[in-house]
Amino acid sequence: MRSTWRWFGPQDRVLTDDILQAGAQGVVTALHHVPYGDIWSPQEIARRQKEVATLKDGSDSRLSWEVVESLPVSEDIKQQTGNWRAHMEAYKISLQNIAKAGIQVICYNFMPILDWTRTDLKWRLPNGVTCMRFDLIDFALYDIHLLNRPGAAEAFPPETAAAAAERLAQMSAASKAVLCGNVVCGLPGETTALGLDDVRGLLRQYHGINADRLRQHLIDFLTEMVPVCEALGLRLCCHPDDPPFPLLGLPRVMSTEADYRLIMQQVDSPSNGITLCSGSLGVRADNDLPGMMTRLGDRVHFLHLRNVRSESPQPGDVPARLHSFHESEHMDGNTDMVALLDAVRKEELRRRSAGRSDWQIPMRADHGQDMYEDSLLDAQPGYPKIGRMKGLAELKAAMRVLEHRGERAGQ
Ligand code: DNO
């Protein structure tokens, strides 16, 4: 397992110096300033590589850009409208430019409109840390009463809708504005926040696109991109839906093991792979993360390790449906992290004995709780310096123990 760290570029409050001190071996980043659908030029890629390789005082960081997260798939490609053909060609050129720069792993997602979705970015836990949280009642309140989406009230269990109406009556205008901002916050690198009207407009574009159609668009995307990746020696890896349920009436097609299986079979190539994100997938009680790693491991090109804790029962919550959860400590929550790490270790051993050059899987400690001075630094939501460093240290230590035991037992 190779420890990596997500960095948002020079505007990130966390510095390359911090990444080095945290004990990460490589960097995960993207050209966040390039609009979706545009080409990533060799110059811009080289510039970011240089930034990764440089410490605050100008000296060499000895870090390099190892994983692209994300090379974004535009809405036009997801919907197959407008400029989607041109965006597909641009995507292929970006892949070529990335390959020329020596980077081989490329993460993307196929979630319509919204990436990760939370209702609270700073929820306080009893020990004083804050974390990101998805509260079903707040989300229902947003969907039914702030967005006023037709059909929204029927999309939630009646007791959830009733609790949302009750909460709305006590909510200040300022809290409503915060909630609206939080729901659309998960668009990494987005500089212009989406307003309610923007969201309504985007939702209208998805009329007539159901899950089957979206899945077909993903297959069409991969049918064209995977041969390009094979020729260039690249490994594409799809990030799961977060949370792994349909939201706002939009389809979501990468939420379960069955979803991944289908996509892996449809475009059956090692270049068509998985970003196994235990935090996203782990919200669902029916996703068995260690089992998924064991069964689908040969196609897992990138690991996002974090944990969530489902808060059921809340009014109307059902673990197999959209429900409330918060981001817990990395080693503690819905996912048995030690079992997942052990499945990763075993997959790496299999790869090694098969002579695979990609036997070490890049992993980043995903997200983190804000602790100590994290709230003062106010880095990208979900990506604090200290809380993430703690997560990385715990994950590395647990893995080291498993490896040590394995070495002693000769396995
Ligand atoms: C959340 C991240 C996601 C991820 C994209 C990949 O923190 O894991 O935003 O970067 O979905 O395309």
CSV table of C-alpha atoms and ligand atoms in Angstrom, one decimal:
chain,number,residue,atom,x,y,z
A,1,MET,CA,0.0,0.0,0.0
A,2,ARG,CA,1.4,3.3,-1.0
A,3,SER,CA,0.4,6.2,1.2
A,4,THR,CA,-0.7,9.3,-0.7
A,5,TRP,CA,-2.2,12.6,0.2
A,6,ARG,CA,-4.8,14.7,-1.7
A,7,TRP,CA,-3.6,18.2,-2.4
A,8,PHE,CA,-5.7,20.9,-4.0
A,9,GLY,CA,-2.7,22.8,-5.4
A,10,PRO,CA,-1.1,26.1,-4.3
A,11,GLN,CA,-4.3,27.5,-3.0
A,12,ASP,CA,-4.6,24.6,-0.5
A,13,ARG,CA,-3.9,25.8,3.0
A,14,VAL,CA,-2.1,22.5,3.6
A,15,LEU,CA,1.4,22.7,2.2
A,16,THR,CA,3.6,20.2,0.4
A,17,ASP,CA,5.8,20.6,3.5
A,18,ASP,CA,2.9,19.3,5.6
A,19,ILE,CA,2.4,16.3,3.3
A,20,LEU,CA,6.0,15.3,3.7
A,21,GLN,CA,5.9,15.6,7.5
A,22,ALA,CA,2.6,13.6,7.6
A,23,GLY,CA,4.5,10.6,6.1
A,24,ALA,CA,2.8,10.4,2.8
A,25,GLN,CA,4.9,9.0,-0.1
A,26,GLY,CA,3.0,10.6,-3.0
A,27,VAL,CA,0.5,13.2,-4.0
A,28,VAL,CA,-3.0,13.0,-5.5
A,29,THR,CA,-4.2,16.1,-7.2
A,30,ALA,CA,-5.9,17.6,-10.3
A,31,LEU,CA,-6.0,20.7,-12.4
A,32,HIS,CA,-8.9,22.1,-10.6
A,33,HIS,CA,-8.8,25.4,-12.5
A,34,VAL,CA,-9.4,23.8,-15.9
A,35,PRO,CA,-13.1,23.9,-16.8
A,36,TYR,CA,-14.8,20.5,-17.2
A,37,GLY,CA,-14.5,19.3,-20.8
A,38,ASP,CA,-11.3,21.3,-21.6
A,39,ILE,CA,-8.0,19.7,-22.5
A,40,TRP,CA,-5.3,19.4,-19.7
A,41,SER,CA,-2.3,20.8,-21.6
A,42,PRO,CA,1.2,19.4,-21.1
A,43,GLN,CA,2.3,22.8,-19.8
A,44,GLU,CA,-0.4,22.9,-17.0
A,45,ILE,CA,0.3,19.3,-16.0
A,46,ALA,CA,4.1,20.1,-15.8
A,47,ARG,CA,3.4,23.2,-13.8
A,48,ARG,CA,1.4,21.2,-11.2
A,49,GLN,CA,4.1,18.5,-11.1
A,50,LYS,CA,6.7,21.2,-10.3
A,51,GLU,CA,4.5,22.6,-7.6
A,52,VAL,CA,4.1,19.1,-6.0
A,53,ALA,CA,7.9,18.7,-6.1
A,54,THR,CA,8.6,21.9,-4.4
A,55,LEU,CA,8.6,22.9,-0.7
A,56,LYS,CA,7.8,26.3,0.7
A,57,ASP,CA,11.4,27.4,0.7
A,58,GLY,CA,11.9,26.3,-3.0
A,59,SER,CA,13.7,23.1,-2.2
A,60,ASP,CA,12.9,19.7,-3.6
A,61,SER,CA,10.0,18.0,-1.8
A,62,ARG,CA,10.9,14.5,-3.2
A,63,LEU,CA,7.1,14.1,-3.7
A,64,SER,CA,5.5,13.4,-7.0
A,65,TRP,CA,2.1,13.5,-8.5
A,66,GLU,CA,1.1,9.8,-8.5
A,67,VAL,CA,-2.7,9.8,-9.0
A,68,VAL,CA,-5.0,12.2,-10.9
A,69,GLU,CA,-8.2,12.8,-8.9
A,70,SER,CA,-10.3,13.7,-10.8
A,71,LEU,CA,-10.1,14.0,-14.5
A,72,PRO,CA,-13.7,15.2,-14.5
A,73,VAL,CA,-16.3,13.8,-16.8
A,74,SER,CA,-18.5,16.7,-18.0
A,75,GLU,CA,-22.2,16.9,-17.6
A,76,ASP,CA,-22.5,16.9,-21.4
A,77,ILE,CA,-20.7,13.5,-21.5
A,78,LYS,CA,-22.9,12.1,-18.7
A,79,GLN,CA,-26.0,13.3,-20.5
A,80,GLN,CA,-24.8,12.8,-24.0
A,81,THR,CA,-25.9,16.2,-25.0
A,82,GLY,CA,-24.4,19.5,-26.3
A,83,ASN,CA,-20.6,19.3,-26.7
A,84,TRP,CA,-20.3,15.7,-25.5
A,85,ARG,CA,-18.4,14.5,-28.6
A,86,ALA,CA,-15.9,17.3,-28.4
A,87,HIS,CA,-15.5,16.7,-24.6
A,88,MET,CA,-14.8,13.0,-25.3
A,89,GLU,CA,-12.1,13.9,-27.7
A,90,ALA,CA,-10.6,16.4,-25.2
A,91,TYR,CA,-10.7,13.7,-22.6
A,92,LYS,CA,-8.6,11.4,-24.8
A,93,ILE,CA,-6.1,14.1,-25.4
A,94,SER,CA,-5.9,14.8,-21.7
A,95,LEU,CA,-5.3,11.1,-21.1
A,96,GLN,CA,-2.4,11.2,-23.6
A,97,ASN,CA,-0.9,14.3,-21.9
A,98,ILE,CA,-1.2,12.7,-18.5
A,99,ALA,CA,0.5,9.5,-19.7
A,100,LYS,CA,3.3,11.5,-21.3
A,101,ALA,CA,3.9,13.1,-17.9
A,102,GLY,CA,4.4,9.7,-16.3
A,103,ILE,CA,1.1,9.5,-14.3
A,104,GLN,CA,-0.7,6.2,-14.6
A,105,VAL,CA,-3.7,6.2,-12.3
A,106,ILE,CA,-6.8,8.3,-13.1
A,107,CYS,CA,-9.8,8.6,-10.9
A,108,TYR,CA,-13.2,10.0,-12.1
A,109,ASN,CA,-16.8,9.7,-11.1
A,110,PHE,CA,-20.1,9.4,-13.0
A,111,MET,CA,-22.4,11.1,-10.4
A,112,PRO,CA,-24.9,13.4,-12.0
A,113,ILE,CA,-24.5,17.0,-11.0
A,114,LEU,CA,-23.5,16.6,-7.3
A,115,ASP,CA,-20.4,14.9,-6.1
A,116,TRP,CA,-20.3,14.1,-2.4
A,117,THR,CA,-23.3,15.5,-0.6
A,118,ARG,CA,-23.5,16.5,3.1
A,119,THR,CA,-25.9,18.7,5.1
A,120,ASP,CA,-23.4,19.8,7.7
A,121,LEU,CA,-19.6,20.4,7.3
A,122,LYS,CA,-18.8,21.1,10.9
A,123,TRP,CA,-20.8,18.8,13.1
A,124,ARG,CA,-19.5,18.7,16.6
A,125,LEU,CA,-19.0,15.3,18.2
A,126,PRO,CA,-18.9,14.8,22.1
A,127,ASN,CA,-15.1,14.9,22.2
A,128,GLY,CA,-15.0,18.3,20.6
A,129,VAL,CA,-13.8,17.4,17.0
A,130,THR,CA,-16.1,18.4,14.1
A,131,CYS,CA,-16.9,16.3,11.1
A,132,MET,CA,-19.1,16.2,8.0
A,133,ARG,CA,-22.5,14.8,8.4
A,134,PHE,CA,-25.5,13.9,6.3
A,135,ASP,CA,-28.8,14.4,8.1
A,136,LEU,CA,-31.7,12.9,6.3
A,137,ILE,CA,-34.2,15.4,7.8
A,138,ASP,CA,-32.1,18.4,6.8
A,139,PHE,CA,-31.7,17.0,3.4
A,140,ALA,CA,-35.5,16.4,3.1
A,141,LEU,CA,-36.0,19.9,4.3
A,142,TYR,CA,-33.7,21.2,1.5
A,143,ASP,CA,-35.3,19.1,-1.2
A,144,ILE,CA,-38.9,19.6,-0.3
A,145,HIS,CA,-39.0,23.1,1.1
A,146,LEU,CA,-36.0,25.1,-0.2
A,147,LEU,CA,-35.5,23.6,-3.6
A,148,ASN,CA,-39.2,22.9,-3.9
A,149,ARG,CA,-38.5,20.0,-6.2
A,150,PRO,CA,-41.7,18.5,-7.6
A,151,GLY,CA,-42.3,15.1,-6.2
A,152,ALA,CA,-39.7,15.6,-3.4
A,153,ALA,CA,-42.2,15.1,-0.5
A,154,GLU,CA,-43.1,11.6,-1.8
A,155,ALA,CA,-39.4,10.7,-2.1
A,156,PHE,CA,-39.0,10.5,1.7
A,157,PRO,CA,-40.7,8.3,4.3
A,158,PRO,CA,-43.7,10.2,5.7
A,159,GLU,CA,-42.2,10.6,9.2
A,160,THR,CA,-39.0,12.1,7.7
A,161,ALA,CA,-41.1,14.6,5.7
A,162,ALA,CA,-43.1,15.5,8.8
A,163,ALA,CA,-39.9,16.0,10.8
A,164,ALA,CA,-38.6,18.2,8.0
A,165,ALA,CA,-41.7,20.4,8.1
A,166,GLU,CA,-41.4,20.8,11.8
A,167,ARG,CA,-37.7,21.7,11.6
A,168,LEU,CA,-38.4,24.2,8.9
A,169,ALA,CA,-40.7,26.2,11.1
A,170,GLN,CA,-37.9,26.8,13.6
A,171,MET,CA,-35.1,27.5,11.1
A,172,SER,CA,-33.6,31.0,10.6
A,173,ALA,CA,-32.9,32.4,7.2
A,174,ALA,CA,-29.2,32.2,7.9
A,175,SER,CA,-29.3,28.5,8.7
A,176,LYS,CA,-31.3,27.9,5.5
A,177,ALA,CA,-28.6,29.7,3.5
A,178,VAL,CA,-25.9,27.6,5.2
A,179,LEU,CA,-27.8,24.4,4.4
A,180,CYS,CA,-28.2,25.4,0.8
A,181,GLY,CA,-24.4,26.0,0.5
A,182,ASN,CA,-23.5,22.8,2.3
A,183,VAL,CA,-25.5,20.6,0.0
A,184,VAL,CA,-23.7,21.8,-3.1
A,185,CYS,CA,-20.3,22.1,-1.5
A,186,GLY,CA,-18.9,18.8,-2.7
A,187,LEU,CA,-17.8,20.0,-6.1
A,188,PRO,CA,-14.0,20.0,-5.8
A,189,GLY,CA,-12.4,23.1,-7.3
A,190,GLU,CA,-15.8,24.7,-8.1
A,191,THR,CA,-15.3,28.4,-7.5
A,192,THR,CA,-18.9,29.6,-8.2
A,193,ALA,CA,-21.3,28.1,-5.7
A,194,LEU,CA,-24.5,26.8,-7.2
A,195,GLY,CA,-27.7,28.6,-6.2
A,196,LEU,CA,-31.1,27.0,-5.9
A,197,ASP,CA,-32.1,28.1,-9.4
A,198,ASP,CA,-28.9,26.7,-10.8
A,199,VAL,CA,-29.6,23.4,-9.2
A,200,ARG,CA,-33.2,23.4,-10.5
A,201,GLY,CA,-31.9,24.1,-14.0
A,202,LEU,CA,-29.4,21.3,-13.8
A,203,LEU,CA,-32.0,18.9,-12.5
A,204,ARG,CA,-34.3,19.7,-15.5
A,205,GLN,CA,-31.5,18.5,-17.8
A,206,TYR,CA,-31.9,15.0,-16.3
A,207,HIS,CA,-35.6,14.6,-17.2
A,208,GLY,CA,-35.7,11.4,-19.2
A,209,ILE,CA,-32.4,10.1,-18.0
A,210,ASN,CA,-33.0,7.1,-15.8
A,211,ALA,CA,-30.5,4.7,-14.2
A,212,ASP,CA,-30.4,2.4,-17.2
A,213,ARG,CA,-29.7,5.3,-19.6
A,214,LEU,CA,-27.0,6.8,-17.3
A,215,ARG,CA,-25.4,3.4,-17.0
A,216,GLN,CA,-25.4,3.1,-20.8
A,217,HIS,CA,-23.7,6.5,-21.0
A,218,LEU,CA,-21.0,5.3,-18.6
A,219,ILE,CA,-20.5,2.2,-20.7
A,220,ASP,CA,-20.3,4.3,-23.8
A,221,PHE,CA,-17.7,6.5,-22.2
A,222,LEU,CA,-15.6,3.5,-21.1
A,223,THR,CA,-16.0,1.8,-24.4
A,224,GLU,CA,-14.1,4.7,-26.0
A,225,MET,CA,-11.7,5.6,-23.1
A,226,VAL,CA,-10.5,2.2,-22.0
A,227,PRO,CA,-8.8,1.2,-25.3
A,228,VAL,CA,-7.0,4.6,-25.2
A,229,CYS,CA,-5.9,3.8,-21.6
A,230,GLU,CA,-4.8,0.3,-22.5
A,231,ALA,CA,-2.6,1.7,-25.3
A,232,LEU,CA,-1.1,4.3,-23.0
A,233,GLY,CA,-0.7,2.0,-20.0
A,234,LEU,CA,-3.2,3.9,-17.8
A,235,ARG,CA,-5.5,2.7,-15.2
A,236,LEU,CA,-8.9,4.4,-15.0
A,237,CYS,CA,-10.8,4.0,-11.7
A,238,CYS,CA,-14.3,5.0,-11.0
A,239,HIS,CA,-15.2,6.6,-7.7
A,240,PRO,CA,-18.5,5.4,-6.1
A,241,ASP,CA,-21.5,7.5,-5.5
A,242,ASP,CA,-21.4,9.4,-2.2
A,243,PRO,CA,-23.8,8.8,-0.6
A,244,PRO,CA,-24.5,5.6,-2.5
A,245,PHE,CA,-28.2,6.3,-3.1
A,246,PRO,CA,-30.2,8.3,-5.6
A,247,LEU,CA,-30.6,11.9,-4.5
A,248,LEU,CA,-32.9,14.7,-5.7
A,249,GLY,CA,-34.6,12.3,-8.2
A,250,LEU,CA,-31.3,11.8,-10.0
A,251,PRO,CA,-30.1,8.3,-10.9
A,252,ARG,CA,-26.9,7.0,-9.3
A,253,VAL,CA,-25.3,3.9,-10.9
A,254,MET,CA,-22.1,3.2,-9.0
A,255,SER,CA,-23.4,2.5,-5.5
A,256,THR,CA,-23.0,-1.3,-4.9
A,257,GLU,CA,-20.9,-4.3,-5.7
A,258,ALA,CA,-23.4,-5.4,-8.3
A,259,ASP,CA,-23.0,-1.9,-10.0
A,260,TYR,CA,-19.3,-2.3,-10.2
A,261,ARG,CA,-19.5,-5.9,-11.4
A,262,LEU,CA,-21.7,-5.0,-14.2
A,263,ILE,CA,-19.5,-2.1,-15.4
A,264,MET,CA,-16.3,-4.2,-15.0
A,265,GLN,CA,-17.9,-7.0,-17.1
A,266,GLN,CA,-19.3,-4.7,-19.8
A,267,VAL,CA,-15.9,-3.2,-20.5
A,268,ASP,CA,-13.7,-6.0,-19.4
A,269,SER,CA,-10.1,-4.7,-19.2
A,270,PRO,CA,-7.6,-4.1,-16.4
A,271,SER,CA,-7.6,-0.4,-17.5
A,272,ASN,CA,-11.3,-0.2,-16.4
A,273,GLY,CA,-10.9,-0.2,-12.6
A,274,ILE,CA,-12.2,0.8,-9.3
A,275,THR,CA,-11.6,3.6,-6.7
A,276,LEU,CA,-12.6,1.7,-3.6
A,277,CYS,CA,-13.9,4.4,-1.3
A,278,SER,CA,-14.9,2.8,2.0
A,279,GLY,CA,-16.4,6.0,3.2
A,280,SER,CA,-18.8,6.3,0.3
A,281,LEU,CA,-19.7,2.7,-0.1
A,282,GLY,CA,-19.7,2.0,3.6
A,283,VAL,CA,-22.9,4.1,4.2
A,284,ARG,CA,-24.9,1.1,2.9
A,285,ALA,CA,-25.3,-1.8,5.3
A,286,ASP,CA,-25.4,-4.1,2.3
A,287,ASN,CA,-22.0,-3.1,1.0
A,288,ASP,CA,-19.4,-5.5,2.5
A,289,LEU,CA,-16.1,-3.6,2.0
A,290,PRO,CA,-13.6,-6.3,2.9
A,291,GLY,CA,-15.6,-8.8,0.7
A,292,MET,CA,-15.6,-6.3,-2.2
A,293,MET,CA,-11.9,-5.9,-1.8
A,294,THR,CA,-11.4,-9.7,-1.9
A,295,ARG,CA,-13.7,-10.3,-4.8
A,296,LEU,CA,-13.0,-7.2,-7.0
A,297,GLY,CA,-9.5,-6.5,-5.7
A,298,ASP,CA,-7.6,-7.2,-9.0
A,299,ARG,CA,-9.3,-4.1,-10.5
A,300,VAL,CA,-8.9,-1.8,-7.5
A,301,HIS,CA,-6.4,0.8,-8.6
A,302,PHE,CA,-6.9,3.4,-5.9
A,303,LEU,CA,-8.1,3.2,-2.3
A,304,HIS,CA,-9.9,5.9,-0.3
A,305,LEU,CA,-9.9,4.7,3.3
A,306,ARG,CA,-12.3,6.4,5.8
A,307,ASN,CA,-15.2,5.4,7.9
A,308,VAL,CA,-18.7,6.6,8.5
A,309,ARG,CA,-21.2,5.8,11.2
A,310,SER,CA,-24.8,5.3,10.3
A,311,GLU,CA,-27.1,7.1,12.8
A,312,SER,CA,-30.1,4.9,12.5
A,313,PRO,CA,-32.6,4.9,13.8
A,314,GLN,CA,-33.7,8.4,13.1
A,315,PRO,CA,-37.3,9.0,12.1
A,316,GLY,CA,-37.8,7.1,8.9
A,317,ASP,CA,-34.2,5.9,8.6
A,318,VAL,CA,-33.6,2.5,7.1
A,319,PRO,CA,-30.0,1.3,6.6
A,320,ALA,CA,-30.7,-0.1,3.1
A,321,ARG,CA,-32.1,3.3,2.1
A,322,LEU,CA,-30.9,6.9,2.3
A,323,HIS,CA,-30.3,7.6,5.9
A,324,SER,CA,-28.4,9.9,8.3
A,325,PHE,CA,-24.7,9.3,8.9
A,326,HIS,CA,-21.5,11.1,9.9
A,327,GLU,CA,-17.8,10.8,9.2
A,328,SER,CA,-16.3,8.9,12.1
A,329,GLU,CA,-12.7,8.1,13.0
A,330,HIS,CA,-10.9,6.2,10.3
A,331,MET,CA,-10.5,3.0,12.3
A,332,ASP,CA,-14.0,3.1,13.8
A,333,GLY,CA,-17.4,3.0,12.1
A,334,ASN,CA,-19.5,0.9,9.7
A,335,THR,CA,-16.5,-0.6,8.0
A,336,ASP,CA,-14.3,-3.1,9.7
A,337,MET,CA,-11.1,-1.3,8.7
A,338,VAL,CA,-8.7,-3.9,9.9
A,339,ALA,CA,-10.5,-6.6,7.8
A,340,LEU,CA,-10.4,-4.3,4.8
A,341,LEU,CA,-6.7,-3.6,5.2
A,342,ASP,CA,-6.1,-7.3,5.5
A,343,ALA,CA,-7.9,-7.9,2.2
A,344,VAL,CA,-5.7,-5.1,0.7
A,345,ARG,CA,-2.6,-6.8,2.0
A,346,LYS,CA,-3.7,-10.2,0.6
A,347,GLU,CA,-4.5,-8.6,-2.8
A,348,GLU,CA,-1.0,-7.0,-2.9
A,349,LEU,CA,0.6,-10.4,-2.1
A,350,ARG,CA,-1.4,-12.0,-5.0
A,351,ARG,CA,-0.3,-9.2,-7.4
A,352,ARG,CA,3.3,-9.5,-6.3
A,353,SER,CA,3.5,-13.2,-6.8
A,354,ALA,CA,1.8,-12.7,-10.2
A,355,GLY,CA,4.6,-10.3,-11.1
A,356,ARG,CA,2.3,-7.3,-11.5
A,357,SER,CA,4.2,-4.0,-11.5
A,358,ASP,CA,1.2,-2.3,-9.9
A,359,TRP,CA,1.2,-4.5,-6.8
A,360,GLN,CA,1.4,-1.5,-4.5
A,361,ILE,CA,-2.0,0.1,-4.4
A,362,PRO,CA,-2.1,3.9,-3.9
A,363,MET,CA,-4.2,4.7,-0.8
A,364,ARG,CA,-5.1,8.0,0.7
A,365,ALA,CA,-6.5,8.6,4.1
A,366,ASP,CA,-9.8,10.1,2.9
A,367,HIS,CA,-11.2,13.1,4.7
A,368,GLY,CA,-10.6,13.6,8.4
A,369,GLN,CA,-12.3,15.2,11.4
A,370,ASP,CA,-11.2,18.7,12.2
A,371,MET,CA,-9.2,18.8,15.5
A,372,TYR,CA,-6.8,21.1,17.3
A,373,GLU,CA,-5.9,23.9,15.0
A,374,ASP,CA,-7.7,22.5,12.0
A,375,SER,CA,-10.6,24.9,12.4
A,376,LEU,CA,-8.2,27.9,12.3
A,377,LEU,CA,-6.5,26.7,9.2
A,378,ASP,CA,-9.9,26.2,7.5
A,379,ALA,CA,-8.6,24.1,4.6
A,380,GLN,CA,-10.9,22.5,2.0
A,381,PRO,CA,-14.0,21.0,3.7
A,382,GLY,CA,-13.3,17.4,4.6
A,383,TYR,CA,-9.5,17.8,4.1
A,384,PRO,CA,-8.0,19.1,7.3
A,385,LYS,CA,-4.3,18.8,8.1
A,386,ILE,CA,-4.2,17.3,11.6
A,387,GLY,CA,-7.3,15.1,11.5
A,388,ARG,CA,-6.2,13.6,8.2
A,389,MET,CA,-2.7,13.1,9.5
A,390,LYS,CA,-4.1,11.2,12.4
A,391,GLY,CA,-6.2,9.0,10.0
A,392,LEU,CA,-3.1,8.3,7.9
A,393,ALA,CA,-1.0,7.4,10.9
A,394,GLU,CA,-3.6,5.0,12.2
A,395,LEU,CA,-4.1,3.3,8.8
A,396,LYS,CA,-0.4,2.9,8.2
A,397,ALA,CA,0.1,1.5,11.7
A,398,ALA,CA,-2.7,-1.0,11.4
A,399,MET,CA,-1.3,-2.1,8.0
A,400,ARG,CA,2.2,-2.4,9.4
A,401,VAL,CA,0.9,-4.7,12.2
A,402,LEU,CA,-0.9,-6.9,9.7
A,403,GLU,CA,2.2,-7.1,7.4
A,404,HIS,CA,4.4,-7.9,10.4
A,405,ARG,CA,2.1,-10.7,11.5
A,406,GLY,CA,1.9,-12.0,8.0
A,407,GLU,CA,5.7,-11.9,7.5
A,408,ARG,CA,6.1,-13.9,10.8
A,409,ALA,CA,3.5,-16.4,9.7
A,410,GLY,CA,5.1,-16.7,6.3
A,411,GLN,CA,2.0,-15.3,4.5
B,1,DNO,C1,-14.6,13.4,-1.8
B,1,DNO,C2,-13.9,12.8,-3.0
B,1,DNO,C3,-14.7,12.9,-4.3
B,1,DNO,C4,-13.9,12.4,-5.4
B,1,DNO,C5,-14.5,12.4,-6.7
B,1,DNO,C6,-13.7,11.6,-7.7
B,1,DNO,O1,-14.0,13.8,-0.9
B,1,DNO,O2,-13.6,11.5,-2.7
B,1,DNO,O3,-15.0,14.3,-4.5
B,1,DNO,O4,-12.7,13.2,-5.5
B,1,DNO,O5,-15.8,11.9,-6.7
B,1,DNO,O6,-14.2,11.9,-9.0
